[in-house]
JSON list of C-alpha atoms in Angstrom, two decimals:
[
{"chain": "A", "resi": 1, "resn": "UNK", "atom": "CA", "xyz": [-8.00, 177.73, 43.46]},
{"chain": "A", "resi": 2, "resn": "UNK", "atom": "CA", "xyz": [-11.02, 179.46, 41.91]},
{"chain": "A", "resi": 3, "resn": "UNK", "atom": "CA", "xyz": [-13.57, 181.63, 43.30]},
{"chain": "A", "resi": 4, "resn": "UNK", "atom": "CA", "xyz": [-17.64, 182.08, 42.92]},
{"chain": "A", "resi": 5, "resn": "UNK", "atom": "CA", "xyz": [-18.96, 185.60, 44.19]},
{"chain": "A", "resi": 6, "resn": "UNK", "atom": "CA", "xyz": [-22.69, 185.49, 44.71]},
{"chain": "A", "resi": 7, "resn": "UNK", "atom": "CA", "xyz": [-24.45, 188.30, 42.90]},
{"chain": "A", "resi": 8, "resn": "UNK", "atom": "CA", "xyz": [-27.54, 187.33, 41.75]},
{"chain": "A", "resi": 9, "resn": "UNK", "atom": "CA", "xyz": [-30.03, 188.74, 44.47]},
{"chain": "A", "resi": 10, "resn": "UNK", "atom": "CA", "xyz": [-32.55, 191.76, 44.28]},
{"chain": "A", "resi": 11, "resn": "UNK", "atom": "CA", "xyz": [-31.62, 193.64, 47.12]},
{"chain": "A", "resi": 12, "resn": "UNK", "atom": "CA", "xyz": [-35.31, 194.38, 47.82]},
{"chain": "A", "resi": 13, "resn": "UNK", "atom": "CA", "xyz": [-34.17, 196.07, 51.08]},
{"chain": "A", "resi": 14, "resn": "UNK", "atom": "CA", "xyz": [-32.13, 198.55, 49.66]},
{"chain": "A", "resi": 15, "resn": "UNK", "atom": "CA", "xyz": [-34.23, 199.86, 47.64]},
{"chain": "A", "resi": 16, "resn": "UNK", "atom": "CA", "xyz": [-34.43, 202.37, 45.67]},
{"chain": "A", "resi": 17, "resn": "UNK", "atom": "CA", "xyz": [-31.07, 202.09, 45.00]},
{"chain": "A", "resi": 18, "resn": "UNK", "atom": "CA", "xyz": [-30.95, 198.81, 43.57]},
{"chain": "A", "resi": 19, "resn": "UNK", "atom": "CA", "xyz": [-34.44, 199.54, 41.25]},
{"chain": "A", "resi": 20, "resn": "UNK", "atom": "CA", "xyz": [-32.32, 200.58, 38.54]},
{"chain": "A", "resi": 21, "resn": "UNK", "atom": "CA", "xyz": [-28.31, 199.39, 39.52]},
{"chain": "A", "resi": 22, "resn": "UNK", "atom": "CA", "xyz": [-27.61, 195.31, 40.37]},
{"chain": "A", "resi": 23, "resn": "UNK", "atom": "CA", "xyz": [-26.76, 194.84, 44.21]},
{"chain": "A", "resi": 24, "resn": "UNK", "atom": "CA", "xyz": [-23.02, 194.55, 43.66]},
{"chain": "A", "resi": 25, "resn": "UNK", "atom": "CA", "xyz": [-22.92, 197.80, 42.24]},
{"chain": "A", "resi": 26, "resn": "UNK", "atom": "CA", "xyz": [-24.11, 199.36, 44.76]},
{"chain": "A", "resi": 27, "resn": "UNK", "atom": "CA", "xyz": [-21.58, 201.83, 45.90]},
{"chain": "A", "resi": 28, "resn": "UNK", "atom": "CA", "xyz": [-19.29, 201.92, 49.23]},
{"chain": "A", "resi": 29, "resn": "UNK", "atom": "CA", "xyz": [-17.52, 204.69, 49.71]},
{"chain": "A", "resi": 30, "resn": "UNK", "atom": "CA", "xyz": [-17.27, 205.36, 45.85]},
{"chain": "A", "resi": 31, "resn": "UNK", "atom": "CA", "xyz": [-16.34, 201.75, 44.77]},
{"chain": "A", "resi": 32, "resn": "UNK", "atom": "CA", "xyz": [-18.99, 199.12, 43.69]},
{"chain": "A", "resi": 33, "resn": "UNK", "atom": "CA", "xyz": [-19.05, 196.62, 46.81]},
{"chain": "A", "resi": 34, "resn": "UNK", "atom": "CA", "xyz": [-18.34, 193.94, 44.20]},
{"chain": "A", "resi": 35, "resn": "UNK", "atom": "CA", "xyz": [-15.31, 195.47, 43.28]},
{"chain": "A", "resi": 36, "resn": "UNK", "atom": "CA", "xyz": [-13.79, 195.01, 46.59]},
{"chain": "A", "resi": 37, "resn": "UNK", "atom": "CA", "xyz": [-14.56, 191.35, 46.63]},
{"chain": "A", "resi": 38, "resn": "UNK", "atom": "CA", "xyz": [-12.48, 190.86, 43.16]},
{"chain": "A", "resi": 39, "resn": "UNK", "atom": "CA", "xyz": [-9.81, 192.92, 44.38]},
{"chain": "A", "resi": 40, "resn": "UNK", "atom": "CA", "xyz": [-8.83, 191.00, 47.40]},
{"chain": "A", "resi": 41, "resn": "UNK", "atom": "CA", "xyz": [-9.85, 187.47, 45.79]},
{"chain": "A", "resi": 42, "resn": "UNK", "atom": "CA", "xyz": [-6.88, 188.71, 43.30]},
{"chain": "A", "resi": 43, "resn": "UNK", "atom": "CA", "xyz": [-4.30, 189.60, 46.22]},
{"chain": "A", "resi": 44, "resn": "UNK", "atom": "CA", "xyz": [-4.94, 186.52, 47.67]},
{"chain": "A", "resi": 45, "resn": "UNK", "atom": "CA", "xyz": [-3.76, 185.00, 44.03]},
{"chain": "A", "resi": 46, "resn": "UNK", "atom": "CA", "xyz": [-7.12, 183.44, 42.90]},
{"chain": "A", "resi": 47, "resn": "UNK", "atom": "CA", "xyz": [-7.13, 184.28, 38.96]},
{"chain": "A", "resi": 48, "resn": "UNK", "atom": "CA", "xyz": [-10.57, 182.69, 37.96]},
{"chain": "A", "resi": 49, "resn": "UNK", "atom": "CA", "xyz": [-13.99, 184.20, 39.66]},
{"chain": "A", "resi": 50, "resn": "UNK", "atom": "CA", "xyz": [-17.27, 182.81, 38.58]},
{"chain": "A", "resi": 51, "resn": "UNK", "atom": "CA", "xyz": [-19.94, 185.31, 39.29]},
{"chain": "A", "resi": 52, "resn": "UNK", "atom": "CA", "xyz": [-23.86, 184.45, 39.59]},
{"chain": "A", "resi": 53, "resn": "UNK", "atom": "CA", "xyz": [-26.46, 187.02, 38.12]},
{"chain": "A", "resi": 54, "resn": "UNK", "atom": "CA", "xyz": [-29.87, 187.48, 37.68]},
{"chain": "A", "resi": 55, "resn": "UNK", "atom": "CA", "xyz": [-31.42, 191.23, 38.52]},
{"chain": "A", "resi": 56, "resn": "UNK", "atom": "CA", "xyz": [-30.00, 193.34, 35.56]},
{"chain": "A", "resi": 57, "resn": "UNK", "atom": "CA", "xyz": [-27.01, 191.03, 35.18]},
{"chain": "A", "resi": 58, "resn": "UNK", "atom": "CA", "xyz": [-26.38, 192.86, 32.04]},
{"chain": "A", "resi": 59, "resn": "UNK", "atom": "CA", "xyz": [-25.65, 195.98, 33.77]},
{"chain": "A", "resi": 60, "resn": "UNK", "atom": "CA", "xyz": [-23.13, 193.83, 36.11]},
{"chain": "A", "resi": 61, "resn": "UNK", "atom": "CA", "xyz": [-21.45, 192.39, 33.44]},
{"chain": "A", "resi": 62, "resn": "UNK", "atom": "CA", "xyz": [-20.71, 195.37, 30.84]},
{"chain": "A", "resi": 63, "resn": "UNK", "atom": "CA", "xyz": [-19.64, 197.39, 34.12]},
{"chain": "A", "resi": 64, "resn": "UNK", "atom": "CA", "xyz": [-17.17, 194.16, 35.18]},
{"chain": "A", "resi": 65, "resn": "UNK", "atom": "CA", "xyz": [-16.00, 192.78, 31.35]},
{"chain": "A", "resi": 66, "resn": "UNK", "atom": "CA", "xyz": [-14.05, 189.92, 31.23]},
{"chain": "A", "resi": 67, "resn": "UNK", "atom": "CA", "xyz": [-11.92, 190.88, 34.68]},
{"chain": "A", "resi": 68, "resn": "UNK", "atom": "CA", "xyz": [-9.00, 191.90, 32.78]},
{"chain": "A", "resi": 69, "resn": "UNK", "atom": "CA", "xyz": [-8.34, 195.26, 34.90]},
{"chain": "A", "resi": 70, "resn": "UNK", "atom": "CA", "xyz": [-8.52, 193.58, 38.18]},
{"chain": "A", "resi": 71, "resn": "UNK", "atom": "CA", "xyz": [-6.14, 190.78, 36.58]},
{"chain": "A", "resi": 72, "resn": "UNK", "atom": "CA", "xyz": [-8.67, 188.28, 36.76]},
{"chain": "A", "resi": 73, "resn": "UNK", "atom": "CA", "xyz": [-10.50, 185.93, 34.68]},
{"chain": "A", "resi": 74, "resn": "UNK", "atom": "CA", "xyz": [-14.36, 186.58, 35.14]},
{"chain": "A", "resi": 75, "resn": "UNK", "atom": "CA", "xyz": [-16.76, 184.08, 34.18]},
{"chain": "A", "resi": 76, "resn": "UNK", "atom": "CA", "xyz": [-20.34, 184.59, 34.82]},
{"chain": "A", "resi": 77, "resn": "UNK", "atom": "CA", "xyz": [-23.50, 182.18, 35.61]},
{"chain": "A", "resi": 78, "resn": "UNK", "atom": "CA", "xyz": [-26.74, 183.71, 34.48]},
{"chain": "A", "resi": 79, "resn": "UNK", "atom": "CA", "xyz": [-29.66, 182.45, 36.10]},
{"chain": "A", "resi": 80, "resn": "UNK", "atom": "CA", "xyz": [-33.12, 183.42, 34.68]},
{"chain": "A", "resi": 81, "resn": "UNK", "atom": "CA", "xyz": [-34.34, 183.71, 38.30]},
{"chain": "A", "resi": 82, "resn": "UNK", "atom": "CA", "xyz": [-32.40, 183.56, 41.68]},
{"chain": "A", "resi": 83, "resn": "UNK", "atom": "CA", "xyz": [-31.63, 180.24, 42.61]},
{"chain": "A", "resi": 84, "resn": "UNK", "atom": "CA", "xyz": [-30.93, 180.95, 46.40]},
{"chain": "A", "resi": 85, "resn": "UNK", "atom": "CA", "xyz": [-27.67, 180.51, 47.54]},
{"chain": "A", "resi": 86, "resn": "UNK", "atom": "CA", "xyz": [-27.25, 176.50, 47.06]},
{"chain": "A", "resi": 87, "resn": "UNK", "atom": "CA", "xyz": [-29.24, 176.53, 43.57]},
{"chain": "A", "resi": 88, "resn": "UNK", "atom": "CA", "xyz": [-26.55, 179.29, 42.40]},
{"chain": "A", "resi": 89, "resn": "UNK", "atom": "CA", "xyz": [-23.72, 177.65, 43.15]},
{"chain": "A", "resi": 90, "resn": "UNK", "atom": "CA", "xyz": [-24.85, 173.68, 42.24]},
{"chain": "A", "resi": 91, "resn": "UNK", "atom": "CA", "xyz": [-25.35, 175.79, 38.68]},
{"chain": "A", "resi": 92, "resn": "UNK", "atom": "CA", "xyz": [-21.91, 177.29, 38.99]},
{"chain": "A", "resi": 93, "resn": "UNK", "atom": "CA", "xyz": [-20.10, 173.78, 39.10]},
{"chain": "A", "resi": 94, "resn": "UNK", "atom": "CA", "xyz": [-18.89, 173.36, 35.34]},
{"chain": "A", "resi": 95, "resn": "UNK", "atom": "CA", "xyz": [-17.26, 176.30, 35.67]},
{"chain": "A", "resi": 96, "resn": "UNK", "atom": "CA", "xyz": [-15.47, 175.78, 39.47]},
{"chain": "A", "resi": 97, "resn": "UNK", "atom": "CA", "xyz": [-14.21, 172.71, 37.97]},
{"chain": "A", "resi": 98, "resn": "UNK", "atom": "CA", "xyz": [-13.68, 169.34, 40.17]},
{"chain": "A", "resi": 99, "resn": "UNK", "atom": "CA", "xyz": [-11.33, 171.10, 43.59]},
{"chain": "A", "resi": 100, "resn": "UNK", "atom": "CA", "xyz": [-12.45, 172.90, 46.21]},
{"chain": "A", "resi": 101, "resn": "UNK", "atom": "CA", "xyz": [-13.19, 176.73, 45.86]},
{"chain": "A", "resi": 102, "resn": "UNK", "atom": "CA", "xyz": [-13.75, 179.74, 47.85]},
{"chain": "A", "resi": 103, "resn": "UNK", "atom": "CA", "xyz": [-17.53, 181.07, 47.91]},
{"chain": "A", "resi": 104, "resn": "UNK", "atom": "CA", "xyz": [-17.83, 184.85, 49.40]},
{"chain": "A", "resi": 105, "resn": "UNK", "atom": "CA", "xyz": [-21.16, 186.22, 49.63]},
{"chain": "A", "resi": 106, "resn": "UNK", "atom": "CA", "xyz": [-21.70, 189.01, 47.40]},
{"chain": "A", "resi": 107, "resn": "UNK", "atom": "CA", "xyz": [-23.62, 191.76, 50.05]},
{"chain": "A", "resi": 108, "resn": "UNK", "atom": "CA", "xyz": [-20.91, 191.73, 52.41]},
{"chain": "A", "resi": 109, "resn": "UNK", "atom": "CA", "xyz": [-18.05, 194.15, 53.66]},
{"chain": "A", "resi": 110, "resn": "UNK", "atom": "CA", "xyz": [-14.78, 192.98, 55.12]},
{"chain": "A", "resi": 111, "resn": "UNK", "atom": "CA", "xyz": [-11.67, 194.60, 55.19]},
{"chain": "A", "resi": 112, "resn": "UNK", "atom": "CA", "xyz": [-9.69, 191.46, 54.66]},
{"chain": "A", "resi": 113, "resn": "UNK", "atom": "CA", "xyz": [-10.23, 188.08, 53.27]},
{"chain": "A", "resi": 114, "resn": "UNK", "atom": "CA", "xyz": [-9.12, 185.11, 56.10]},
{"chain": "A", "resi": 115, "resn": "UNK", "atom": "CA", "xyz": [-6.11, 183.19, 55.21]},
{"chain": "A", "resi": 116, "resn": "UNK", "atom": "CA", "xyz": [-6.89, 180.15, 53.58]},
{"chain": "A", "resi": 117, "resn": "UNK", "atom": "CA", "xyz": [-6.31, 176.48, 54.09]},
{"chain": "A", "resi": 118, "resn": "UNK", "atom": "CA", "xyz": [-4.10, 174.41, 51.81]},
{"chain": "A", "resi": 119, "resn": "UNK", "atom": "CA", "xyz": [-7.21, 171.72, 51.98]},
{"chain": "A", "resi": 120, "resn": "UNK", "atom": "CA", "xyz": [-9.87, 170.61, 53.32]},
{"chain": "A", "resi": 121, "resn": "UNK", "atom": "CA", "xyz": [-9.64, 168.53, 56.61]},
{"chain": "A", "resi": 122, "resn": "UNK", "atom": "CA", "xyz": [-10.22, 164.56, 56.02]},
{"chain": "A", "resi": 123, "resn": "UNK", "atom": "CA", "xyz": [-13.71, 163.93, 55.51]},
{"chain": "A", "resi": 124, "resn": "UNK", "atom": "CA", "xyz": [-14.83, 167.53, 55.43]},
{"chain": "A", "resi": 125, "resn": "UNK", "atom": "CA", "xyz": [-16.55, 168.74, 52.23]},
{"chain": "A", "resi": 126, "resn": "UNK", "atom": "CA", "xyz": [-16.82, 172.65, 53.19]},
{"chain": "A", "resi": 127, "resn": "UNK", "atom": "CA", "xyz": [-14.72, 175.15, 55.65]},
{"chain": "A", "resi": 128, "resn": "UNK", "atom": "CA", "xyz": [-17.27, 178.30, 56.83]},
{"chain": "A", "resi": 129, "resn": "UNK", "atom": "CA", "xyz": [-16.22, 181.13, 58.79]},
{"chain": "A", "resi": 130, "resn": "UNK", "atom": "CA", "xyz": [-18.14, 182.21, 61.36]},
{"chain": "A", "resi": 131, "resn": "UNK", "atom": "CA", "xyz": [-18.51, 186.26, 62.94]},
{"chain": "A", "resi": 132, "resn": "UNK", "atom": "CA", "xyz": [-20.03, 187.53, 66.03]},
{"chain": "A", "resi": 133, "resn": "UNK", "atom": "CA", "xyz": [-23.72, 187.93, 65.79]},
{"chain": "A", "resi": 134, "resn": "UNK", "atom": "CA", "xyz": [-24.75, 191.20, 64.79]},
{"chain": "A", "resi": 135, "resn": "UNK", "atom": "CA", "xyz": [-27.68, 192.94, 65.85]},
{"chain": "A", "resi": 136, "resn": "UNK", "atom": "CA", "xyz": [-30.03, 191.53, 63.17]},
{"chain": "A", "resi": 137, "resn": "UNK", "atom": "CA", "xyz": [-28.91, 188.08, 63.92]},
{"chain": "A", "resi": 138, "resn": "UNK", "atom": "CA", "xyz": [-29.02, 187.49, 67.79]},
{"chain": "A", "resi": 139, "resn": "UNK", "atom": "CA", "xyz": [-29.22, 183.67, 67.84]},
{"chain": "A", "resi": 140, "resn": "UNK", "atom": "CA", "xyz": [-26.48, 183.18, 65.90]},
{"chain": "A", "resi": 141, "resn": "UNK", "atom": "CA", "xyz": [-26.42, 180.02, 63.09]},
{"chain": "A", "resi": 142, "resn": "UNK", "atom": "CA", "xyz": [-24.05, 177.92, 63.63]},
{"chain": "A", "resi": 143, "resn": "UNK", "atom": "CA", "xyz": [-22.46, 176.61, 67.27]},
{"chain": "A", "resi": 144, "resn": "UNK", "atom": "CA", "xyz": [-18.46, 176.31, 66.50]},
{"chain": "A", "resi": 145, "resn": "UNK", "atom": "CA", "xyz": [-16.88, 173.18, 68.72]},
{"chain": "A", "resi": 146, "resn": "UNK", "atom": "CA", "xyz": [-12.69, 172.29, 68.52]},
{"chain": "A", "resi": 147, "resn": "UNK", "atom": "CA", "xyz": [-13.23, 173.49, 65.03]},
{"chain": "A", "resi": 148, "resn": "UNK", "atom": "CA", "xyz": [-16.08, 171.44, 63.79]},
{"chain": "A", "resi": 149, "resn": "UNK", "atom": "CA", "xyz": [-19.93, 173.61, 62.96]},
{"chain": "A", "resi": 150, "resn": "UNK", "atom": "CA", "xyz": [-22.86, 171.55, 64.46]},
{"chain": "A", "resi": 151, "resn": "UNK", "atom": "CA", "xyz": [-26.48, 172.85, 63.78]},
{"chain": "A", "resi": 152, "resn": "UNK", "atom": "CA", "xyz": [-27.49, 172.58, 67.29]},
{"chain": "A", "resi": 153, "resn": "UNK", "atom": "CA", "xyz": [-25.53, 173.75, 70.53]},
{"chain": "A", "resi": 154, "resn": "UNK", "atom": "CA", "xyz": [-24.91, 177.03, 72.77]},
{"chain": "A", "resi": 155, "resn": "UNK", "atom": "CA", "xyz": [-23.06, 179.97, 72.36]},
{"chain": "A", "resi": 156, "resn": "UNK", "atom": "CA", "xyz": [-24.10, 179.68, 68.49]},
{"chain": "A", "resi": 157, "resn": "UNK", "atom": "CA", "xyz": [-22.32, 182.70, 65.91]},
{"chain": "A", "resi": 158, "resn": "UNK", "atom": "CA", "xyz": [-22.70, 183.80, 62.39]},
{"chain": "A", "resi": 159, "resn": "UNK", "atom": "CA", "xyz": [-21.95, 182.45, 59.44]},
{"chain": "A", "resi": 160, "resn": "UNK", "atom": "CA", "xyz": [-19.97, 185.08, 57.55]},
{"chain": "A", "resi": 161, "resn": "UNK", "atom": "CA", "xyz": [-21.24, 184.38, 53.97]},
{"chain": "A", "resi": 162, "resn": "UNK", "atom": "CA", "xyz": [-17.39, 183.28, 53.11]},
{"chain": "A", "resi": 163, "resn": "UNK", "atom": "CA", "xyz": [-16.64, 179.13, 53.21]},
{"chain": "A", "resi": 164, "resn": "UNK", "atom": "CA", "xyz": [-14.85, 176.80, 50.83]},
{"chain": "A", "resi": 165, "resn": "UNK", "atom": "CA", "xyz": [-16.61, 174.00, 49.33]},
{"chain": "A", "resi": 166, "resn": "UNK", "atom": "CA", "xyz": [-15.66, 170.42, 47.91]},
{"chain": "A", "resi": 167, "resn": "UNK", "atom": "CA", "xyz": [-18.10, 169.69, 44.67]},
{"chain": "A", "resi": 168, "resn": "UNK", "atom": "CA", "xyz": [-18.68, 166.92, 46.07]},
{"chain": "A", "resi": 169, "resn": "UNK", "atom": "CA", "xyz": [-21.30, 168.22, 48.52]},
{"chain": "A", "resi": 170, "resn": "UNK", "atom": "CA", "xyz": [-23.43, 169.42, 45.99]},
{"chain": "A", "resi": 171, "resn": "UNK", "atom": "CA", "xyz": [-23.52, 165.98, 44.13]},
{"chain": "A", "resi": 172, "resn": "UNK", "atom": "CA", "xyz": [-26.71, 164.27, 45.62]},
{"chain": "A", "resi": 173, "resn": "UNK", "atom": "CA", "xyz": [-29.05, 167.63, 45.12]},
{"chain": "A", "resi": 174, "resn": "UNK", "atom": "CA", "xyz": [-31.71, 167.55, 42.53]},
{"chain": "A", "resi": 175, "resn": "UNK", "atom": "CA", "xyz": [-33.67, 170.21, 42.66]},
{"chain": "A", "resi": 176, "resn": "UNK", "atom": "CA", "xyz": [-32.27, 173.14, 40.75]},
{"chain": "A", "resi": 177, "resn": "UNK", "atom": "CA", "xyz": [-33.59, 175.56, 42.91]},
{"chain": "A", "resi": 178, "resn": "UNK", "atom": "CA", "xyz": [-32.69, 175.52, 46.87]},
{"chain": "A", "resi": 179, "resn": "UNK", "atom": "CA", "xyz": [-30.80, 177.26, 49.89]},
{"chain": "A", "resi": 180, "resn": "UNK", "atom": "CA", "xyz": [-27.38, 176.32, 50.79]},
{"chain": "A", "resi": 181, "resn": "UNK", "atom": "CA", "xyz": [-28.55, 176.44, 54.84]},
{"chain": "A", "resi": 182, "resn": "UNK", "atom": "CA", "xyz": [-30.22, 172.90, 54.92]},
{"chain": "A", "resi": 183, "resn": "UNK", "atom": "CA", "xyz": [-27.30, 171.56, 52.54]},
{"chain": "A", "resi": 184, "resn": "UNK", "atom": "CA", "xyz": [-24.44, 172.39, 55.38]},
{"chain": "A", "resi": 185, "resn": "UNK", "atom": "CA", "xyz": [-26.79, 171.48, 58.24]},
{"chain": "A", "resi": 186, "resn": "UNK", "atom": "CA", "xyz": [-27.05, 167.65, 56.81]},
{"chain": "A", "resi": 187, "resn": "UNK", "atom": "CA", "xyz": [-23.34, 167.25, 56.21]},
{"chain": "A", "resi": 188, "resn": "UNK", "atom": "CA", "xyz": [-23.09, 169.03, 59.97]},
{"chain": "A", "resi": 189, "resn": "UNK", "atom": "CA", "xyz": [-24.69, 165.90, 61.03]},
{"chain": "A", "resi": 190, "resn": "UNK", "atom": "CA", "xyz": [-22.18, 163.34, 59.88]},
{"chain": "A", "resi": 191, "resn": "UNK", "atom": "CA", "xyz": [-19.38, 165.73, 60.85]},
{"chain": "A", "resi": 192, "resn": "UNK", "atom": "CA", "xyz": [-18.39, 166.85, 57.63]},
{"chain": "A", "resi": 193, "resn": "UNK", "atom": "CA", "xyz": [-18.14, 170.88, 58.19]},
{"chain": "A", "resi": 194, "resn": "UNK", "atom": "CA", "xyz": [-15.15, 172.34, 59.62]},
{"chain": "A", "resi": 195, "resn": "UNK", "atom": "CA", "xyz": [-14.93, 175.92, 60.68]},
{"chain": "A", "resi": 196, "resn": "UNK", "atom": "CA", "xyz": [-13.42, 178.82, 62.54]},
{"chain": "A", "resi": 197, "resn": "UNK", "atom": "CA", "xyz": [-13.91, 182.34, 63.59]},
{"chain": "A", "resi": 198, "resn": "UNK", "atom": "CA", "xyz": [-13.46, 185.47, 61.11]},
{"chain": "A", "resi": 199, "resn": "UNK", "atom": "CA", "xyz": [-11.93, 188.29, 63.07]},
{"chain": "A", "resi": 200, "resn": "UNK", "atom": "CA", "xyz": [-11.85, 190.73, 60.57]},
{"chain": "A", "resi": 201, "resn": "UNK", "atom": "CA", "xyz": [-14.87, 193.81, 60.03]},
{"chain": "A", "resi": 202, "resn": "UNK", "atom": "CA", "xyz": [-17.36, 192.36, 58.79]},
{"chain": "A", "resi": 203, "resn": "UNK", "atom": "CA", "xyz": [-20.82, 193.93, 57.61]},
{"chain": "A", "resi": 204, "resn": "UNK", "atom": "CA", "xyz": [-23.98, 192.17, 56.16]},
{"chain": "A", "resi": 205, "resn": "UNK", "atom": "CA", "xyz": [-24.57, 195.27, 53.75]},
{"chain": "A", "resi": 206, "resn": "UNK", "atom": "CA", "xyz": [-28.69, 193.89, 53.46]},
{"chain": "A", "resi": 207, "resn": "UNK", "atom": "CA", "xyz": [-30.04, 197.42, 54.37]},
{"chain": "A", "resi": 208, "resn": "UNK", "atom": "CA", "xyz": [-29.58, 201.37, 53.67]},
{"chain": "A", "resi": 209, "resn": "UNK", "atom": "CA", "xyz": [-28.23, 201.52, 57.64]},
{"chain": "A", "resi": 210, "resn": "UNK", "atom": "CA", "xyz": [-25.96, 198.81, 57.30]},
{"chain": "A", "resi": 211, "resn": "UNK", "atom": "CA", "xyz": [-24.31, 200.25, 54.26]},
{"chain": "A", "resi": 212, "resn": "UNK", "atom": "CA", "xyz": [-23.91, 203.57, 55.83]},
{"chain": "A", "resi": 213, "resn": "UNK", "atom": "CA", "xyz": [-21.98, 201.59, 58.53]},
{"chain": "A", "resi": 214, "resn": "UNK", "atom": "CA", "xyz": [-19.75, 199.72, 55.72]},
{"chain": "A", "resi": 215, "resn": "UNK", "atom": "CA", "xyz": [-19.37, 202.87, 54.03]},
{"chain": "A", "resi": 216, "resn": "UNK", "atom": "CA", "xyz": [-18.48, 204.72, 57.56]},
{"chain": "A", "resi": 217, "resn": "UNK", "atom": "CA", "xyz": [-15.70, 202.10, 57.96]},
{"chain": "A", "resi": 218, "resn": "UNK", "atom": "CA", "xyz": [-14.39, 202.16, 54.22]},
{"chain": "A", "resi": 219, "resn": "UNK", "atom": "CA", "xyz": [-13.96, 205.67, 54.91]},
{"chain": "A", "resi": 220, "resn": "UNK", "atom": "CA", "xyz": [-11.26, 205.37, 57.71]},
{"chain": "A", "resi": 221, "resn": "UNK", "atom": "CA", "xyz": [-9.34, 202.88, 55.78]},
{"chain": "A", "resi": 222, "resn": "UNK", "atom": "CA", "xyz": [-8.84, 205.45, 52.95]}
]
């Protein structure tokens, strides 16, 4: 199975950090957050990581090389401008290839990746994993019923920025631009979007608090 990290935002909110350093190097707890990502997508056996890049990508890329001391394969998708998240990854395809593939959302912290399936359920083009909603997401995104996401419903959580995706449910967009939300909520109409909860720590690292909190946590794992 391959891998795509998305990398390519600004990280307007944390600046001034990321004025002069890409988002995924931005440090926690003395390691580029990025770094974690590759590290764990490796123990879990993945070999080949696509990464997305816009904002300084040349800084992310000479600091990363070719993934050869994280015993990886990187391959990077340059984007002149973000894409948003659906844009970036429709770009990506050539180089996922034609199986599913693990997507992990570069500006988050977990302390584990979730085990993951063999396949995709019949008739189900992507597998998200959901969290709790954290304080800067009350309502949630997503309601989670007998393991199948539906836009609408109660007792909704949040999506975790990790989910595994069949090609095929990028294959009737044509605008190269576009957000992957809209996308999922579609094939969540015709049933087509399995998912569970992620029990792990988790941290949306969008803001200078919220990477003190990551970096608080990486800090009693050491």
């Amino acid at each position: 199975m391959k891998a795509m990290i998305l990398a390519a935002g600004r990280g307007e909110r944390l600046r001034p950090l990321t004025d002069l350093l890409p988002k995924p190097l931005v440090t926690v707890a003395g390691k580029p957050l990025i770094e974690y990502h590759i590290e764990r997508l490796a123990a879990l056996g993945i070999r080949e990581i696509v990464i997305n890049c816009a904002w300084l990508a040349e800084k992310l890329m000479a600091h990363l090389g070719d993934g050869s001391r994280f015993g990886v394969t990187l391959y990077y998708s340059q984007e002149a401008s973000a894409l948003e998240t659906g844009g970036g990854i429709k770009q990506a395809l050539p180089l996922l290839g034609d199986a599913p593939f693990l997507v992990v959302n570069g500006d988050i912290f977990i302390d584990k990746l979730p085990a993951l399936p063999t396949q995709l359920a019949a008739g189900c083009l992507a597998h998200l994993w959901l969290v709790d909603n954290p304080q800067h997401n009350p309502n949630g995104d997503f309601a989670l019923i007998n393991n199948q996401l539906c836009s609408d419903g109660e007792s909704k959580l949040t999506f975790a920025g990790i989910g595994l995706y069949d090609p095929a449910l990028f294959a009737n967009c044509t605008e190269q631009r576009f957000p992957l939300g809209p996308l999922l909520r579609n094939a969540m109409q015709l049933k087509q979007i399995s998912g569970e909860q992620f029990t792990g720590f988790w941290c949306d690292v969008g803001t200078i608090e919220r990477l003190t909190t990551a970096e608080a946590f990486a800090l009693t794992q050491q």
